[in-house]
XYZ file of C-alpha atoms in Angstrom:
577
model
C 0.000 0.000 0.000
C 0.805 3.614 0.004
C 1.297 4.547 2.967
C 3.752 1.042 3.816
C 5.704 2.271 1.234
C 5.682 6.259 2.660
C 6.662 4.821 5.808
C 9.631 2.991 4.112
C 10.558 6.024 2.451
C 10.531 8.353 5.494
C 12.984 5.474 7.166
C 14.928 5.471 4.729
C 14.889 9.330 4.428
C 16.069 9.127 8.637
C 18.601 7.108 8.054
C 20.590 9.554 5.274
C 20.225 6.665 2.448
C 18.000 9.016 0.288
C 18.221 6.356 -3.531
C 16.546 4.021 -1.307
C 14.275 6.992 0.288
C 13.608 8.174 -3.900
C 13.042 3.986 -4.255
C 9.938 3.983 -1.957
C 8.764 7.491 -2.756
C 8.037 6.441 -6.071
C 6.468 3.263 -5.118
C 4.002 5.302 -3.452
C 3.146 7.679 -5.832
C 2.296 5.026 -8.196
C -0.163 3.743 -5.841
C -0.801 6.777 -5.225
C -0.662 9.185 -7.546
C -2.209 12.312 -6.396
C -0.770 12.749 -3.338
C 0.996 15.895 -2.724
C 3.036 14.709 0.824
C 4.756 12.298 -1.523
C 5.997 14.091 -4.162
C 6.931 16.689 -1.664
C 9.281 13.849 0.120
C 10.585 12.957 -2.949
C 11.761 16.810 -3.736
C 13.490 16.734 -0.411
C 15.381 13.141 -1.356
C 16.391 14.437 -4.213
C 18.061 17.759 -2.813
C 19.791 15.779 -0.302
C 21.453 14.038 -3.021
C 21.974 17.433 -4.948
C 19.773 16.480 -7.906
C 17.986 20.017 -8.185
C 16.523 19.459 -11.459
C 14.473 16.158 -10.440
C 13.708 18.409 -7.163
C 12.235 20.963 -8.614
C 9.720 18.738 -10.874
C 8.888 17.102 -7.943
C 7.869 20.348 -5.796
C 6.242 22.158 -9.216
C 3.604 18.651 -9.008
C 3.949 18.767 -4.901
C 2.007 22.910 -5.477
C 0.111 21.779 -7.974
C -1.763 19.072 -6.220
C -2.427 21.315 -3.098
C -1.463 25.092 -3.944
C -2.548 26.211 -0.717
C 0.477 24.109 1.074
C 3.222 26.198 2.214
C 5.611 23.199 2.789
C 5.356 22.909 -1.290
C 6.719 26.560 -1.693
C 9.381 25.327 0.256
C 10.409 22.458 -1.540
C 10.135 24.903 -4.659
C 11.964 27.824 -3.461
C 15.167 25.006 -2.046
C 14.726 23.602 -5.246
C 15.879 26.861 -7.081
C 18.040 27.664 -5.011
C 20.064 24.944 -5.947
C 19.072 25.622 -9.246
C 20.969 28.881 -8.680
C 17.785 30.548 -9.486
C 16.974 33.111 -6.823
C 14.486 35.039 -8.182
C 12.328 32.108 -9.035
C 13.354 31.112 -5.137
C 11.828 34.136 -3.631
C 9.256 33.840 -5.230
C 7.991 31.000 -4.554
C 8.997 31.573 -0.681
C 6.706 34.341 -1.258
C 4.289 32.706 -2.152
C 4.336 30.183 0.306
C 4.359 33.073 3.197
C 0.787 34.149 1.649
C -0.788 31.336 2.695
C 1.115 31.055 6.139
C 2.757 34.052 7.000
C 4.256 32.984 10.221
C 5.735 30.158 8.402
C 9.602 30.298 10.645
C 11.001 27.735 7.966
C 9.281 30.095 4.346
C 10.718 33.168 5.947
C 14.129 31.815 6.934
C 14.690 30.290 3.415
C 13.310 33.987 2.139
C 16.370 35.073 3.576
C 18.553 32.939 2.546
C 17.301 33.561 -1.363
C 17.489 37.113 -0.931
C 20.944 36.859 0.278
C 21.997 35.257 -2.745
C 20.280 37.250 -5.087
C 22.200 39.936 -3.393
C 25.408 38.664 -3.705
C 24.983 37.281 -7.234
C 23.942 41.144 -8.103
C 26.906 42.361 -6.331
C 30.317 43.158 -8.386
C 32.958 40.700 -7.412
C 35.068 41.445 -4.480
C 37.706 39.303 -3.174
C 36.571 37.852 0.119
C 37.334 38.651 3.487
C 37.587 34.857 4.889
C 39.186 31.961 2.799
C 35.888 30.091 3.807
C 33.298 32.862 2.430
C 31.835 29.947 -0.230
C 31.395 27.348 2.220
C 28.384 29.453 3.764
C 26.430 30.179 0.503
C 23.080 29.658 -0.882
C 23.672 25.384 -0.366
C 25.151 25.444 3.585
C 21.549 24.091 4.536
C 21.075 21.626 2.090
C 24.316 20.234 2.749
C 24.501 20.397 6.784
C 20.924 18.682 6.303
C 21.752 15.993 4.234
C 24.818 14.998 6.018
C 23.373 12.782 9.209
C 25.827 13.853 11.640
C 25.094 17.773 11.514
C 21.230 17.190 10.624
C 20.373 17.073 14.798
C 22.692 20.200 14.951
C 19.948 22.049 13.483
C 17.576 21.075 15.615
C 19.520 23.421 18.287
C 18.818 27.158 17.833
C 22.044 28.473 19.280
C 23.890 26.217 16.554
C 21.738 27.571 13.687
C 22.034 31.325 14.949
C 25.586 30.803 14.649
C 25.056 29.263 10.737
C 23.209 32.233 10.242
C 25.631 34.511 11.262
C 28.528 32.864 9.640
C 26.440 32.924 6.116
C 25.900 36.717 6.983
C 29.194 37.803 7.839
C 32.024 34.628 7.137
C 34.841 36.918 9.322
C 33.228 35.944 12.155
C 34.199 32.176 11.810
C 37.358 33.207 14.523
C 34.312 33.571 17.035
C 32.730 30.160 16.424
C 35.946 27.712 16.233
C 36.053 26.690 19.795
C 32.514 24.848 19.190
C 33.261 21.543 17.608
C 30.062 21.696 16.313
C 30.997 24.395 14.450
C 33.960 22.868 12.803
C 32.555 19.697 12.393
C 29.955 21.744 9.991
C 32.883 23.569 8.375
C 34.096 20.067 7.437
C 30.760 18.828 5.807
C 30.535 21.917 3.822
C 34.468 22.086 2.587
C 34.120 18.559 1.603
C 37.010 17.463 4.218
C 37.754 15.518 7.415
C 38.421 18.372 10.536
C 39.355 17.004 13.625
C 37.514 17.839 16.570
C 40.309 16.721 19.062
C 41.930 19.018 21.537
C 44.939 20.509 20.364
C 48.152 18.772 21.337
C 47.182 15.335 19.898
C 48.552 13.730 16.944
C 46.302 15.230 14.359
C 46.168 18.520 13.034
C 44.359 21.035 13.245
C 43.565 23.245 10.389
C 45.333 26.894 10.800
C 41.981 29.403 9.847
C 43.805 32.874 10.184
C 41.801 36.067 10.644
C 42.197 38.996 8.002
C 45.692 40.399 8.107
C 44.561 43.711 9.824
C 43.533 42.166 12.734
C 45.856 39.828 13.531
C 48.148 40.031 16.635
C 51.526 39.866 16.951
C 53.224 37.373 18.800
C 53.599 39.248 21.553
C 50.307 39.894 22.062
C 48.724 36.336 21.798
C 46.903 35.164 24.349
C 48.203 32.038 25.851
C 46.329 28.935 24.587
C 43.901 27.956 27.025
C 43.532 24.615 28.615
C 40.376 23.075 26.796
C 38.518 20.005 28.718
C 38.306 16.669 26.949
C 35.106 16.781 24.052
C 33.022 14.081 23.615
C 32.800 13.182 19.624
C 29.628 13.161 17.792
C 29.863 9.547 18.247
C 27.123 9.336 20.729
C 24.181 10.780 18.670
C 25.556 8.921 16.013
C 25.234 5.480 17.582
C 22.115 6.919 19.258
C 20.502 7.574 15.334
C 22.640 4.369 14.535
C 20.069 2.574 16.951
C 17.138 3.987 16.481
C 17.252 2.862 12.871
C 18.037 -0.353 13.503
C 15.232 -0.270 15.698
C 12.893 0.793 13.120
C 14.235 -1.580 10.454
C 13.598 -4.626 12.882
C 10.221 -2.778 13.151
C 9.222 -2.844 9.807
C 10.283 -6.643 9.482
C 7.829 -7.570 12.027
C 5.478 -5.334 10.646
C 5.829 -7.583 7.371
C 5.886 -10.679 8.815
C 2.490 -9.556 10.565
C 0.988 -9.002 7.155
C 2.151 -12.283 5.805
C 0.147 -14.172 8.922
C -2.365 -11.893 8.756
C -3.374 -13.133 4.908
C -3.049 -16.932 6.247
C -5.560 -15.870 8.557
C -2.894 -16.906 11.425
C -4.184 -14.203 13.676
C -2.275 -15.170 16.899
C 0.981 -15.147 15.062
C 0.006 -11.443 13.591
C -0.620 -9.839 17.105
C 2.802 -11.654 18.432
C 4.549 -9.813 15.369
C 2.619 -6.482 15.516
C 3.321 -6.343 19.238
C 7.082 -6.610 18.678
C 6.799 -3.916 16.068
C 5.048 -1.434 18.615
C 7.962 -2.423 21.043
C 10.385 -1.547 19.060
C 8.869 1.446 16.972
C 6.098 3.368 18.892
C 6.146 6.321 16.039
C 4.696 4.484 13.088
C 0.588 3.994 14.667
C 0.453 1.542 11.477
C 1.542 -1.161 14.116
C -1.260 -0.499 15.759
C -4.160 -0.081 13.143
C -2.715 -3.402 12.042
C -3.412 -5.168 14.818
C -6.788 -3.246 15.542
C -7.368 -5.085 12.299
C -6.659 -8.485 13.798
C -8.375 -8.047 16.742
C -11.197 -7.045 14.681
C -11.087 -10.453 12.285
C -11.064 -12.333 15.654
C -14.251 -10.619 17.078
C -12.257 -9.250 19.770
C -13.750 -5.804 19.268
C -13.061 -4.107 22.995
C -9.069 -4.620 21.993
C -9.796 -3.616 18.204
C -11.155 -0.054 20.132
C -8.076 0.399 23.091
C -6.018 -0.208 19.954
C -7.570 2.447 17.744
C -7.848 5.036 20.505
C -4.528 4.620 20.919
C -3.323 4.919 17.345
C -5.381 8.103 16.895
C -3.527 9.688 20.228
C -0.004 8.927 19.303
C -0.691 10.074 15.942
C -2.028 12.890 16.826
C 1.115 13.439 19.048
C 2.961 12.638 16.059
C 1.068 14.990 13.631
C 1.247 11.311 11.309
C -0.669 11.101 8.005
C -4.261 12.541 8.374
C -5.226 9.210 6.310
C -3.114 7.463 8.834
C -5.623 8.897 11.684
C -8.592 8.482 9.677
C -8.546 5.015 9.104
C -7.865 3.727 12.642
C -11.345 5.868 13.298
C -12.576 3.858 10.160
C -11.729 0.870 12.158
C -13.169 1.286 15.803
C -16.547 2.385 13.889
C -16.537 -0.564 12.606
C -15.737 -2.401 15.875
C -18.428 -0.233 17.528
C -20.996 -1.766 14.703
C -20.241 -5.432 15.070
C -21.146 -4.586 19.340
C -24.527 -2.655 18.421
C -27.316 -4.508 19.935
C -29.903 -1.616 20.281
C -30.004 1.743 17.575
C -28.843 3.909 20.287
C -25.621 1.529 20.080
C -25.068 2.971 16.607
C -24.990 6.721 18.045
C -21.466 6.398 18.825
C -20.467 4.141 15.552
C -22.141 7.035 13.704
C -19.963 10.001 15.533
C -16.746 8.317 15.023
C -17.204 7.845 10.850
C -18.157 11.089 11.158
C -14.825 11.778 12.752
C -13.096 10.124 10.056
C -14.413 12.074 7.146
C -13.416 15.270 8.646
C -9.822 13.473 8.896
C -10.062 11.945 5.082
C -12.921 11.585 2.775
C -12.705 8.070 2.359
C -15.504 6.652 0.180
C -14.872 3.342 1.968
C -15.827 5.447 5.161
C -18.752 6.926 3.940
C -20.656 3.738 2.984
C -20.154 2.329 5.906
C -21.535 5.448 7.961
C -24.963 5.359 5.534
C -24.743 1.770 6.239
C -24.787 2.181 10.271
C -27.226 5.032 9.383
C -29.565 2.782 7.591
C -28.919 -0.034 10.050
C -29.846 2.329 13.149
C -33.459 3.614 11.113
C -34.173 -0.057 10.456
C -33.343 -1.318 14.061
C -35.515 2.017 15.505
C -38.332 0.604 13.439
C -37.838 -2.575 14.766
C -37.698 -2.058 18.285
C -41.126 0.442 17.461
C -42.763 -1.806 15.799
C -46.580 -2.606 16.786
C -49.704 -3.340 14.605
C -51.974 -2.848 17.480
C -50.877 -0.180 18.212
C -50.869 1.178 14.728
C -54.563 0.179 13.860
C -55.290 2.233 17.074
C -53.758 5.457 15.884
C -54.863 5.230 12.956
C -58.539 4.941 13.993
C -57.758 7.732 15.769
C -56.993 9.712 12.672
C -59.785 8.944 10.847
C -62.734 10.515 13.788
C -60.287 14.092 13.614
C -60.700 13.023 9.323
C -64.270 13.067 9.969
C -64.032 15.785 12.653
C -62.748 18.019 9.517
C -59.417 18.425 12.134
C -57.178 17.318 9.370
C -53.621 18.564 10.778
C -53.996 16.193 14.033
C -55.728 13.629 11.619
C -52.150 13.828 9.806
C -50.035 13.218 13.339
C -51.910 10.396 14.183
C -51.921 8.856 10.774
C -47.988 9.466 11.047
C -47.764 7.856 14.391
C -49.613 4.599 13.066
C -46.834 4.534 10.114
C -43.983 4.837 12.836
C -45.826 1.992 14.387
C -46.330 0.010 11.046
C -44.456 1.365 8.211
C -45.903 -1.174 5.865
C -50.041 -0.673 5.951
C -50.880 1.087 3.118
C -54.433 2.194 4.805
C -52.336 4.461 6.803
C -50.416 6.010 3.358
C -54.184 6.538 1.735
C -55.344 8.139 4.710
C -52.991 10.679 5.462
C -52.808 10.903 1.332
C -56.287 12.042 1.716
C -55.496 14.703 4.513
C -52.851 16.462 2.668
C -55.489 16.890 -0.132
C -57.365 18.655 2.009
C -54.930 20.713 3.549
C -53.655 21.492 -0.292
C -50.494 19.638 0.442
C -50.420 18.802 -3.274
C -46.765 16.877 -3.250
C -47.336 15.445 -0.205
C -50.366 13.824 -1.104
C -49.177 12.711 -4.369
C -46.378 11.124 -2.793
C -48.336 9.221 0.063
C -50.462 7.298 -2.663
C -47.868 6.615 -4.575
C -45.933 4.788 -1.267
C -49.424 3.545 -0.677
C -49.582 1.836 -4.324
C -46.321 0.400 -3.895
C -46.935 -1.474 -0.760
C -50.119 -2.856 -2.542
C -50.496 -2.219 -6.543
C -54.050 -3.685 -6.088
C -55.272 -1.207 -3.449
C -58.196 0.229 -5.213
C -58.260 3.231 -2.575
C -55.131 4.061 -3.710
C -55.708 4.988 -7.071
C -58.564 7.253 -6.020
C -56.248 9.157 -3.814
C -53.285 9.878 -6.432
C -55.885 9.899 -9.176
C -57.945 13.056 -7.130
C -53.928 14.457 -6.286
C -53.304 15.017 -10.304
C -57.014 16.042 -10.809
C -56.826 19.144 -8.258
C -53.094 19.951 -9.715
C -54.772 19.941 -12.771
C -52.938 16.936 -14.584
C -55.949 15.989 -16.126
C -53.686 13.403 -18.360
C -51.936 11.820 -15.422
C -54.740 11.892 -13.564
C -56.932 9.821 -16.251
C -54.264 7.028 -16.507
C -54.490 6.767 -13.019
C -58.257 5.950 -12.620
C -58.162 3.531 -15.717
C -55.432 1.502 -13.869
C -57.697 1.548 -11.325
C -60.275 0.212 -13.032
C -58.334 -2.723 -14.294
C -58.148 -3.786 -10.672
C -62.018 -2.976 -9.975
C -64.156 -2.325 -13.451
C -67.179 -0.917 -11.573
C -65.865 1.254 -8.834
C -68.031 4.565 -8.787
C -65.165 7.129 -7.557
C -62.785 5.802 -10.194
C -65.810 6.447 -13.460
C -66.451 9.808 -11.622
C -62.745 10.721 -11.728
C -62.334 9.284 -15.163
C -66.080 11.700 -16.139
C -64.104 14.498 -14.512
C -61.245 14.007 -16.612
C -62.890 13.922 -19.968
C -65.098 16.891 -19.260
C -61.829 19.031 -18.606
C -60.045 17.284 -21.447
C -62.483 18.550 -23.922
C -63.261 21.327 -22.457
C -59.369 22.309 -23.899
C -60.569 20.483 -27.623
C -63.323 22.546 -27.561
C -61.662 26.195 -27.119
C -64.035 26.314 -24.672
C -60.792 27.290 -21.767
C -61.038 31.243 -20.375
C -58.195 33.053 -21.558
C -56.978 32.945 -17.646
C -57.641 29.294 -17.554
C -55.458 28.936 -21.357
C -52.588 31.055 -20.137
C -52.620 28.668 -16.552
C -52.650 25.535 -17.961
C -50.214 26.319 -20.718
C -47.437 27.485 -18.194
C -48.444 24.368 -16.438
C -48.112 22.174 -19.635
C -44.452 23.692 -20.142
C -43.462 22.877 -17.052
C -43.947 19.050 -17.726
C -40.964 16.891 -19.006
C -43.283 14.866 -20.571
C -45.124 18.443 -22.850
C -40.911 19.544 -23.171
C -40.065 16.062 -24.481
C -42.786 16.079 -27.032
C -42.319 19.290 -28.081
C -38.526 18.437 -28.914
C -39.374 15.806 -30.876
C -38.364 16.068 -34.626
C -41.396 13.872 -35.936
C -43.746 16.007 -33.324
C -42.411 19.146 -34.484
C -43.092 18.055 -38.100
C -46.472 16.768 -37.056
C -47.594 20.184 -35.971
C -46.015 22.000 -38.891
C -48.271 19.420 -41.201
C -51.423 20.790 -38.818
C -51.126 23.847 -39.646
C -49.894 23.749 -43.513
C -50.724 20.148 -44.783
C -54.201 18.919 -43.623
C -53.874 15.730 -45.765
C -50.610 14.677 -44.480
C -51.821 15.461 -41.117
C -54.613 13.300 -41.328
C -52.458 10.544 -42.723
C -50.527 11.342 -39.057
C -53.909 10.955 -36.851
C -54.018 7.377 -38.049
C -51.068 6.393 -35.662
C -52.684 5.943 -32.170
C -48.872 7.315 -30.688
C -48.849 10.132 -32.489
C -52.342 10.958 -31.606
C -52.108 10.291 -28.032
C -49.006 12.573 -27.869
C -51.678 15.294 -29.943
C -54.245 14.713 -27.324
C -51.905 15.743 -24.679
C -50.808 19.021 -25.964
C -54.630 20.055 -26.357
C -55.208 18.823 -23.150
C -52.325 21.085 -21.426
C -53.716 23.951 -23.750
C -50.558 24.330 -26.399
C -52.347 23.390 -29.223
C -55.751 24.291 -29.836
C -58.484 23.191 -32.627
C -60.577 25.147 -34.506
């Protein structure tokens, strides 16, 4: 996966071996190809090693992935100025300060690219310390790459001294006593200093001051007596370790996987848990094993794992991904427990967590999933026909009472109680007619329909619901499919008498000119008018109406094309005369 293969590639990053860093940066990208945090680590391998070019191509894709990531200016402006290209270097520095402008890491490499665009402005003047180079433009990139100084700049009174050195190079004289100062000056020369105390076998670079202010001999100082040093070897062995350390992490970590997909789940925890022992920085250790636990229907561990993962990466600032999927996986713990809906409450907050970590779409169906699940299980545990036929008896003496709006609660009430009686659909159906709830209505006897297609009732509702919005079309297919059901039902021939008489009333002319200019903004409004209307054969049709009477009447004899006819004199666009 992509992020095993990040994790590789920030190891490898750690432990100064940046071809194998670039190796597993590139792995990941191809997994994962629009991830901006990879191509960003990438840019940084590749200035370690110098390669400025590949550096650059990789921060231009890092800002154009996510332009509104300051880290990405910074890969860009480094980039350039290794590039030698210090305009382009401030910049983008610049441009990385707009979106954070108290960005300590945009405005210090600012600096440094103003510097050099300074000094490559400047007329050439002979310097005032041998060492003036050394401290250019590259210092950073070079004391970073190099493993040994790269903790020195985690320590601010170091770096203050860097930065004064790359200001003002004279000042080296006031720096040389620090060995961590001339361990730097060997990394960026390119040669081996000593750090030993003077009088051993070694020697000790001579770094004279400008001639003026040198002293004469008699006017040394006498060499003071300077306390045994400890080498950098300590933090050496110290990094030396830790690596190791996360190496025999990422072993077990593999060798986790490997039982994992044999479904030898005891073997997987005893190799995850070894991983966490030895590596407590990488929370894919423990979303792993959450994972286990989870296969293994030990879902209280799966959760103390997750929680745990999400803490220490949060500590960590790790991958947001990282974060969201151990949510991901307790939510889905948290399902597998729910025995009651209100059991889902807290399955639902913590997808919800995870999306505002990462959109996952993987996250997302399984929070409609526990949404769906909880609605269902609520039903469930509400569930009572008696209960249901009571309420909605209820409902029909306010029906009768002409109190339709408390008709409509308890009608509501019986469908909590029994979502499946289409009596209680036709009912309330019937209210919202009354109460001009139009859509409502319309969609109650529809629902009501298809819980029981042969629900005479029904068709009477939804058939009265297109009469009253005046879809006299609609409203006459609906009473004849009624009336395939029951052939001699009285409210279904009155609806379908209703609907003729309106019908032709629109074949006759006989419509008011308000009641033309109603039902023709009505008509228009109906996909079914637009669709007809945009016909080709239609249009021709109505041109042959108007200019061709014989070919028209040759048209009237298909029963399509004069049911499609019928409509548009029903909904008032065409009229006869």
């Amino acid at each position: 996966m992509a992020d095993e293969a990040k994790a590789k590639g920030n190891a490898a990053f750690s432990a100064g071996d940046y071809p194998d860093a670039i190796r597993h940066f590139t792995a990941a990208i191809e997994l994962s190809p629009t991830n901006h945090v990879l191509y960003s680590n990438r840019s940084a391998a590749h200035a370690s090693l110098n390669q400025y070019t590949e550096a650059l191509a990789d921060a231009g894709k890092t800002v154009e992935l996510k332009p509104d990531w300051p880290k990405g200016y910074s890969r860009l402006g480094a980039a350039h100025i290794g590039l030698h290209n210090y305009h382009d270097a401030v910049s983008a520095y610049k441009k990385g300060l707009e979106f954070d402008p108290n960005n300590e890491a945009l405005k210090s490499g600012l600096s440094d690219a103003q510097s050099a665009m300074n000094r490559a402005r400047a007329p050439p003047m002979s310097s005032s310390s041998p060492f003036g180079d050394a401290f250019g433009p590259e210092m950073w990139a070079k004391l970073t790459a190099d493993p040994a100084t790269r903790i020195y700049l985690q320590q601010p009174d170091f770096v203050r001294m860097m930065q004064d050195l790359q200001k003002n190079p004279s000042n080296l004289n006031l720096y040389l006593k620090d060995q961590r100062v001339m361990q730097a000056l060997g990394v960026l020369l390119n040669i081996k200093l000593s750090t030993r105390s003077p009088g051993e076998d070694e020697e000790v670079p001579d770094v004279s001051p400008p001639a003026a202010e040198r002293k004469r001999p008699a006017e040394a100082e006498p060499m003071e007596e300077k306390e045994p040093v400890p080498e950098p070897m300590e933090v050496a062995d110290e990094e030396r370790e830790a690596r190791e350390r996360k190496e025999k992490a990422q072993k077990e970590k593999e060798a986790g996987n490997a039982a994992y997909k044999k479904k030898d789940f005891d073997v997987a925890i005893e190799r995850y848990t070894k991983a966490i022992e030895l590596d407590d920085t990488d929370i894919s250790f423990l979303t792993n094993r959450a994972a286990v636990y989870l296969e293994m229907g030990k879902y209280a561990e799966c959760i103390q794992d997750c929680d745990k993962a999400v803490e220490r990466g949060r500590e960590l600032r790790s991958d947001y991904k990282m974060v969201a999927r151990a949510l991901t996986r307790k939510g889905t713990a948290l399902v597998k427990m729910a025995k009651t809906s209100k059991d889902f409450d807290s399955a639902i907050e913590t997808f919800q967590k995870a999306l505002t970590e990462h959109r996952n779409p993987d996250t997302l169906k399984k929070l409609n999933d526990a949404e769906k699940a909880k609605k269902d299980l609520e039903q469930q545990e509400y569930f009572d026909p008696k209960i249901a036929d009571e309420e909605r008896e209820k409902g029909n003496e306010f029906f009768k009472e002409q109190k339709y709006p408390e008709a409509v609660q308890h009608y509501t009430e019986s469908l909590r109680r029994n979502p499946k009686d289409p009596r209680a659909y036709s009912n309330r159906a019937a209210c919202y007619t009354k109460l001009g709830a139009m859509p409502e209505g319309l969609k109650d006897a529809e629902k009501c329909l298809e819980l029981d297609p042969t629900f005479v009732k029904g068709y009477t509702r939804k058939g009265a619901v297109q009469f009253f919005m005046k879809e006299y079309d609609k409203a006459m297919e609906t009473y004849q499919e009624g009336l395939k059901h029951d052939p001699r039902n009285q409210e279904l021939l009155d609806g379908v008498r209703r609907c003729v008489e309106q019908i032709n009333k629109a074949s006759r002319g006989d419509l008011t000119p308000e009641e033309l200019k109603e039902r023709q903004a009505k008509g228009m409004q109906d996909p079914e008018i637009q669709n007809i209307l945009t016909d080709p054969v239609m249009r021709q049709v109505l041109v042959d109406l108007q200019e061709n009477p014989k070919a028209a009447q040759d048209h009237m004899k298909n029963p399509l094309v004069m049911n499609k006819i019928q409509k548009l004199i029903s909904s008032g666009i065409v009229q006869m005369r």
